Coordinates of C-alpha atoms in Angstrom, one line a residue:
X30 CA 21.4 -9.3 14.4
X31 CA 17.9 -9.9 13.7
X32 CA 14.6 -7.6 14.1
X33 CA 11.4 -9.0 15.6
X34 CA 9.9 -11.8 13.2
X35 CA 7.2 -11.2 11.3
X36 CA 4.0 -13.0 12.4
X37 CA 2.3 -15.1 9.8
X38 CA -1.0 -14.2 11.1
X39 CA -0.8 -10.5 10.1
X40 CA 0.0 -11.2 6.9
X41 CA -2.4 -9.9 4.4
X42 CA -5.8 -11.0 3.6
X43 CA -7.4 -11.2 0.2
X44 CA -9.9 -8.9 -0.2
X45 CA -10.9 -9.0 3.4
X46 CA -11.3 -5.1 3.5
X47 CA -14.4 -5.0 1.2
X48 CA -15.8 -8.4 1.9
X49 CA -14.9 -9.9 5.5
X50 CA -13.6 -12.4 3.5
X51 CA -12.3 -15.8 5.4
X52 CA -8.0 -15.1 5.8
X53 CA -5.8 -16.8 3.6
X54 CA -4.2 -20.4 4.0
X55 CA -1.2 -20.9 4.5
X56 CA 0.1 -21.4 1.1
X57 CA -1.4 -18.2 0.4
X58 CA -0.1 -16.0 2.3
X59 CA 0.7 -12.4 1.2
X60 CA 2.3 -9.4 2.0
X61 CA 1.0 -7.5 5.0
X62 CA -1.4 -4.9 4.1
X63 CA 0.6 -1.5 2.7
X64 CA -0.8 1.2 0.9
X65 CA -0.2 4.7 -0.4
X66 CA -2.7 6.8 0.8
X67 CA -3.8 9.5 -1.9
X68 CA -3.1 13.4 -1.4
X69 CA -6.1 14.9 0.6
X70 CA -6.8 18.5 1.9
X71 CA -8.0 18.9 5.4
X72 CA -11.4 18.3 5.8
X73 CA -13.3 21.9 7.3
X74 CA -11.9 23.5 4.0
X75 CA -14.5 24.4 1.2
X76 CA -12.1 22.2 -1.1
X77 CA -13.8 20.0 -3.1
X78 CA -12.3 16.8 -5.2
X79 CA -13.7 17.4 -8.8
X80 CA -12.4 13.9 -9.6
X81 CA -9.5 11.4 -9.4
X82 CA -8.5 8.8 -11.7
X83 CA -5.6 6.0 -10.5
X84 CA -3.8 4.4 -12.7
X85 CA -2.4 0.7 -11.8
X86 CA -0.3 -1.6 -13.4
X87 CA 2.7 -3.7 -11.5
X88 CA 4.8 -1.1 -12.1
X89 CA 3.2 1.8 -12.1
X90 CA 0.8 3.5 -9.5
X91 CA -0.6 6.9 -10.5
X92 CA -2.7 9.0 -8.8
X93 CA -3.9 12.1 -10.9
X94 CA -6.6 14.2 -8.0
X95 CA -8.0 17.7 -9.5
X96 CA -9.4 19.9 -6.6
X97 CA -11.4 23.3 -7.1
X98 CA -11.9 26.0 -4.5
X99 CA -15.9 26.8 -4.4
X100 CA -15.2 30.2 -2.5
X101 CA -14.9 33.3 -3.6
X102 CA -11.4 33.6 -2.2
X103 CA -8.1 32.1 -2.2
X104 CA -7.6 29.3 0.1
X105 CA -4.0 28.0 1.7
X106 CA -4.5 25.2 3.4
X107 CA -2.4 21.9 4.1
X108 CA -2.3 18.9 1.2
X109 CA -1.3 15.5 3.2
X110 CA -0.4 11.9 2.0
X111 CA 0.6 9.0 4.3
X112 CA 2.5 6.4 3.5
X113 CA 2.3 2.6 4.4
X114 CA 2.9 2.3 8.5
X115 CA 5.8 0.4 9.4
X116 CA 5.8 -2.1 11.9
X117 CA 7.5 -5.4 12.7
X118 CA 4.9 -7.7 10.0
X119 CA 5.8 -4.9 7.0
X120 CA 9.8 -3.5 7.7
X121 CA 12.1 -5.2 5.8
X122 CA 10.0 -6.6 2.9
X123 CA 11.7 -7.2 -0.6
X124 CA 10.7 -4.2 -2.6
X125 CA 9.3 -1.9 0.0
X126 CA 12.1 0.7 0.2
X127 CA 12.2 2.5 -2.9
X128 CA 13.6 5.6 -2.0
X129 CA 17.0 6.5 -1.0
X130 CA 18.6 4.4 2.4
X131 CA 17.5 6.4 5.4
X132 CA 15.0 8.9 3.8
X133 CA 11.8 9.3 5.2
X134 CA 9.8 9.2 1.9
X135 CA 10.9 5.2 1.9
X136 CA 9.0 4.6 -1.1
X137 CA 10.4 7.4 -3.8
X138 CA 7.1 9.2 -3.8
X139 CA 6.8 12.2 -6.5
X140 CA 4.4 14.8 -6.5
X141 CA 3.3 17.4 -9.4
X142 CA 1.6 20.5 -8.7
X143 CA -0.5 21.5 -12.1
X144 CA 3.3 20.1 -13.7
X145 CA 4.9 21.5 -11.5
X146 CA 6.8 19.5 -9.2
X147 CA 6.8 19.8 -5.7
X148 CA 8.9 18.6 -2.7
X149 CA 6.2 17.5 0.1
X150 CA 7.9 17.8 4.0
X151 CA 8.0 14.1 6.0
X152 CA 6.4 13.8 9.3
X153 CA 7.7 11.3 10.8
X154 CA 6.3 9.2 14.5
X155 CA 7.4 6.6 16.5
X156 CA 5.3 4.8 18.8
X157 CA 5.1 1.5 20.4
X158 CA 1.5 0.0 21.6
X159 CA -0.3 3.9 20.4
X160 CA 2.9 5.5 22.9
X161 CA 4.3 8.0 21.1
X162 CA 8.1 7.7 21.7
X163 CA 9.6 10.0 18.9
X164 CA 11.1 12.7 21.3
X165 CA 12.7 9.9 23.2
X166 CA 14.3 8.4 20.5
X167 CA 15.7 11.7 19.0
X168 CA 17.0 12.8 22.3
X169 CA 18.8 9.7 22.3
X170 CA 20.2 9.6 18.9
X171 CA 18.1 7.1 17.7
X172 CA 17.1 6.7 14.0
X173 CA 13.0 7.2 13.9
X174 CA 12.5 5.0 11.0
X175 CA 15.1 1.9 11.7
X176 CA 13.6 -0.3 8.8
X177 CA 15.0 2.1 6.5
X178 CA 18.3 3.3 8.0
X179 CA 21.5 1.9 7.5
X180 CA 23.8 0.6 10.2
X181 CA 20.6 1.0 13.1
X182 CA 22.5 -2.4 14.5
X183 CA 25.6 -0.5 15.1
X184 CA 23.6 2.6 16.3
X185 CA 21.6 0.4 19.0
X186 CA 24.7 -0.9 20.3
X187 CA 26.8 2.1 20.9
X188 CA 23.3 3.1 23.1
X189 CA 24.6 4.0 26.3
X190 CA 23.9 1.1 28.9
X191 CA 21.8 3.6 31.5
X192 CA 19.7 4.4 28.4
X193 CA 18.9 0.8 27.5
X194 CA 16.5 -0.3 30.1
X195 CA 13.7 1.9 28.6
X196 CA 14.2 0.3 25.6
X197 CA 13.8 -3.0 26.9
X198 CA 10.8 -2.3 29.4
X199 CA 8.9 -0.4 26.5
X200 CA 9.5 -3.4 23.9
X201 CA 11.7 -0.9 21.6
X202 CA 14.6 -3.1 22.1
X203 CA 16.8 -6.0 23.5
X204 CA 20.4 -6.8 23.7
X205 CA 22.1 -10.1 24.4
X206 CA 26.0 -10.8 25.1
X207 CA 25.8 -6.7 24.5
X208 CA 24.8 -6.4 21.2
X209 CA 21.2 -5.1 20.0
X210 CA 19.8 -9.0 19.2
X211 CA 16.0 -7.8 18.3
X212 CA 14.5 -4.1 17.5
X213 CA 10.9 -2.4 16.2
X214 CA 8.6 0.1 16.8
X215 CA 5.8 1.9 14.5
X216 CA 6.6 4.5 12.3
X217 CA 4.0 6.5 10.9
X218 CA 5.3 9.1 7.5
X219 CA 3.1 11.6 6.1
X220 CA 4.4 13.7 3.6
X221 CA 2.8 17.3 3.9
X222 CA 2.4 20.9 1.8
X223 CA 0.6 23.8 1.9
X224 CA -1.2 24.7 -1.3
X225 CA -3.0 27.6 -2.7
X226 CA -6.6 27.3 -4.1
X227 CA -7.7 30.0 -6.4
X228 CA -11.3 30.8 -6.4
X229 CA -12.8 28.7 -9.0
X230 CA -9.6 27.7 -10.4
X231 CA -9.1 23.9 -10.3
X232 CA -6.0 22.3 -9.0
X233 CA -4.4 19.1 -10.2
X234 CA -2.1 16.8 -7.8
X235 CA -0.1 14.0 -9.5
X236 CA 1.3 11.6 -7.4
X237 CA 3.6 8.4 -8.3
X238 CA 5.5 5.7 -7.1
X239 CA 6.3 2.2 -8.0
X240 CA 3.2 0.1 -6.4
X241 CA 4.1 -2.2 -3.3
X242 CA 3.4 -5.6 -4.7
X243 CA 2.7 -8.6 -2.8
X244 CA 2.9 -12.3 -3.9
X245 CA 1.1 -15.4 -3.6
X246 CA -0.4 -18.4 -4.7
X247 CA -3.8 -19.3 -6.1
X248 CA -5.4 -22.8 -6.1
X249 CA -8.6 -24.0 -6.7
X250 CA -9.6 -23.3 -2.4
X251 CA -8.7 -19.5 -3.7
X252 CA -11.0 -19.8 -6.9
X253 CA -13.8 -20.7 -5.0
X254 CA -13.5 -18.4 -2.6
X255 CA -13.1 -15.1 -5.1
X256 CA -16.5 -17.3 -6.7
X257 CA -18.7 -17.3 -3.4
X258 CA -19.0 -13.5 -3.6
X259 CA -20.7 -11.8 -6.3
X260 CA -19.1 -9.2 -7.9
X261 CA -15.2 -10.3 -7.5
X262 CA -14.5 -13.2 -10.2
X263 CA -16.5 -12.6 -13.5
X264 CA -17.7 -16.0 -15.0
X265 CA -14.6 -15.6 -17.9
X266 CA -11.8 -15.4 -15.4
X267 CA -13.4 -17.9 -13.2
X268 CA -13.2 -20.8 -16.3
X269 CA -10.4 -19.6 -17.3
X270 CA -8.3 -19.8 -13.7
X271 CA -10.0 -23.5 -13.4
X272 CA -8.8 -24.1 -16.9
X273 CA -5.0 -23.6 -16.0
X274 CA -5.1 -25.0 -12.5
X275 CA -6.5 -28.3 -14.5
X276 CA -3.7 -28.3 -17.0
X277 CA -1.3 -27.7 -14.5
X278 CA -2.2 -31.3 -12.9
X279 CA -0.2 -34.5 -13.4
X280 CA -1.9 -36.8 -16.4
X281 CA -4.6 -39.3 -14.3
X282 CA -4.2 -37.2 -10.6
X283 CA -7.2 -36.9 -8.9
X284 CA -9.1 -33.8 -10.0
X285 CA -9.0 -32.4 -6.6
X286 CA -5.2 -32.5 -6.5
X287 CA -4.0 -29.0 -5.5
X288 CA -2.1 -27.0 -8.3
X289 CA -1.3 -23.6 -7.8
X290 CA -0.7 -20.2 -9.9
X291 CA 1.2 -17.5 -9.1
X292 CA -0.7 -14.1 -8.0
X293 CA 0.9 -10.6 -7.6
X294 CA -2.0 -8.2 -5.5
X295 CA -1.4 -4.5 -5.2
X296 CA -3.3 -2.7 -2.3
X297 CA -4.9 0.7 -3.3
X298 CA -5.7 3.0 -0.5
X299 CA -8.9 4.9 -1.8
X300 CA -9.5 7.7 0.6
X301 CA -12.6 8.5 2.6
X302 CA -13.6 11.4 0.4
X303 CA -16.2 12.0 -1.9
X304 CA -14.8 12.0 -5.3
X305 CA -17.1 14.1 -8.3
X306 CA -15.8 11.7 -11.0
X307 CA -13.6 8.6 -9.8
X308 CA -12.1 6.8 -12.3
X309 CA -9.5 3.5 -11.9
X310 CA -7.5 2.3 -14.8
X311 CA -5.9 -1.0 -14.2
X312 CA -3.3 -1.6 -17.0
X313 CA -2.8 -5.3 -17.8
X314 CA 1.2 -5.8 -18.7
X315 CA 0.0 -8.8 -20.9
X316 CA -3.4 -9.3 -22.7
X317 CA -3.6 -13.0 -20.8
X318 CA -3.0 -11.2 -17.4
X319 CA -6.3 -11.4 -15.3
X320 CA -7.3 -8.6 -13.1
X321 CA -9.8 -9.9 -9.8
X322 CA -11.2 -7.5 -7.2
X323 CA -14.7 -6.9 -5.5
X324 CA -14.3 -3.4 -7.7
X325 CA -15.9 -0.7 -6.2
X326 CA -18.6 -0.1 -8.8
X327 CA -19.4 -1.5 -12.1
X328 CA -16.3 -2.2 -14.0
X329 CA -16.5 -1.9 -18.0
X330 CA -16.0 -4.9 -20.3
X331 CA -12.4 -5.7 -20.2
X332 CA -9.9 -5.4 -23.1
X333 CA -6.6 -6.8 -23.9
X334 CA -5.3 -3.5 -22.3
X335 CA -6.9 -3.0 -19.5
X336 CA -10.0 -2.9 -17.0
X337 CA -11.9 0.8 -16.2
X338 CA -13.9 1.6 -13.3
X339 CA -16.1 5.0 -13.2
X340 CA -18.6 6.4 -10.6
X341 CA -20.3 9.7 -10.0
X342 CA -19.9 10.8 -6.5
X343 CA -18.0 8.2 -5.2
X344 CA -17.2 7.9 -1.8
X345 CA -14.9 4.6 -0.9
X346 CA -15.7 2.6 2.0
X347 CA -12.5 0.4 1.9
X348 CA -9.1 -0.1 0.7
X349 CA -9.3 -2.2 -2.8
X350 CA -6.8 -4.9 -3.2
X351 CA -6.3 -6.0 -7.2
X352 CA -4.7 -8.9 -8.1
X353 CA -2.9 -10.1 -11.2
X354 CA -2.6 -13.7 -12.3
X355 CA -1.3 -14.5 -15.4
X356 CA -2.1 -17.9 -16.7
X357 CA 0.7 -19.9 -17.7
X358 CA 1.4 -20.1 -21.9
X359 CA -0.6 -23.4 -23.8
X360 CA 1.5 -25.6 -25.0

């Protein structure tokens, strides 16, 4: 049994979001685009976000959000996260179910309420083509989220055969020689609470999972590319990147013969909210590792540990994609 392939053409693309960057090449290709969106409140609330400081490192993806109520009174109102949508280009990826087989937080999300830890609701849709098919498939018995659910095969193809002809007219489904032979639809999860906001009291939300990292290669075509637009590649990293794709050639090749390194690029979802104080750590897990993005706003001078970002009133305009590349050891 197979589910529908995954087209090569929405795979991701390298720091398109912020720059309408060209899409990778072939030999670049990365994961399709996934992110964890951070916790928000809804939007005609007086709640404010006093700041917000992620955390990022490949194995690591920490989201620390402190809200304050600027009423006079206490306001309840509902605390939302979504997580990456589902579709035929992102089920089934190596490393994108984290959570426990069938659950609808797929990715092991947890949530602290000022230390306290809280268990957010899932809200979980189906759709196909922006039709929204969840009743349908409940009705039917029907797993909502079949990237994630064990045995969906055997599920499909018990489906009773007078029920199997809205699958296949609405693209959900097909069978061939009676067994389920190709399946998909979107799933959308957000994971929901209602809070309480003291008056003038602030509120902190910490949020991890384990990031959803993609892989690729870079070659000199993805050096100059990151180089062509100011503000992604600082002049250290860019030497440094044409340093190791040099020695990685053959003694006396041409120096345009292609070499590659190996990149791993997490996607952070920032949020469309203002933000009083933003602040993003990325962690390097080796002082070599190199950290590229078109960063948001200045970043600080690098150390072995780590690159910071901070802005006053920050309101993001994009998603942010960061990508690692460690060089390989000198010999």
């Amino acid at each position: 049994m197979s589910r529908f392939p995954s087209p090569l053409g929405r795979a991701a693309v390298l720091l398109a979001a912020l720059l309408g960057a060209a899409p990778a090449t072939a030999e670049e290709e990365l994961l399709p685009d996934v992110a964890v969106a951070p916790p928000r409140v809804a939007p005609i609330t007086a709640i404010a976000i006093k700041s917000r400081e992620i955390r990022l490192s490949p194995t690591l993806q920490r989201t620390t959000t402190t809200f304050v109520n600027d009423t006079a009174a206490e306001v309840a109102t509902l605390v939302a996260m979504s997580l990456p949508r589902l579709d035929a280009a992102t089920a089934g990826l190596d490393g994108l179910v984290r959570g426990a087989p069938g659950a609808a937080d797929f990715i092991g999300v947890r949530v602290a309420v000022d230390g306290k830890p809280v268990e957010p609701r899932a809200d979980v849709r189906a759709s196909v083509l922006g039709l929204d098919v969840t009743d349908r498939l409940k009705a039917d018995g029907v797993p909502l989220d079949p990237w994630t659910t064990p045995r969906i095969d055997e599920i499909l193809a018990k489906l009773p055969a007078d029920k199997r002809p809205f699958y296949v007219a609405h693209g959900l489904a097909q069978w061939f020689e009676g067994g389920p032979g190709a399946f998909g639809w979107d799933v959308a999860t957000t994971l929901h609470w209602i809070q309480a906001f003291p008056p003038g009291k602030p509120v902190t939300v910490v949020e991890d999972h384990a990031p959803l990292v993609g892989t690729g290669l870079v070659t000199l075509a993805t050096v100059d590319r990151w180089a062509a637009h100011p503000g992604c590649l600082d002049k250290a990293s860019e030497a440094a990147l044409r340093k190791a794709l040099a020695a990685g050639r053959p003694a006396g090749a041409d120096p345009g013969t292609s070499t590659a390194l190996m990149q791993r690029r997490v996607r952070l979802a920032l949020g469309p909210d203002t933000v009083g104080a933003f602040r993003l750590v990325v962690e390097k897990p080796k002082p070599e590792t190199l950290v590229i993005a078109c960063w948001p706003a200045e970043p600080k001078k690098p150390t072995a540990e780590a690159v910071v970002v901070e802005a006053s009133n920050f309101t993001a305009t994009a998603d942010l994609d960061v990508v690692f590349v460690d060089p390989p050891a000198q010999k």
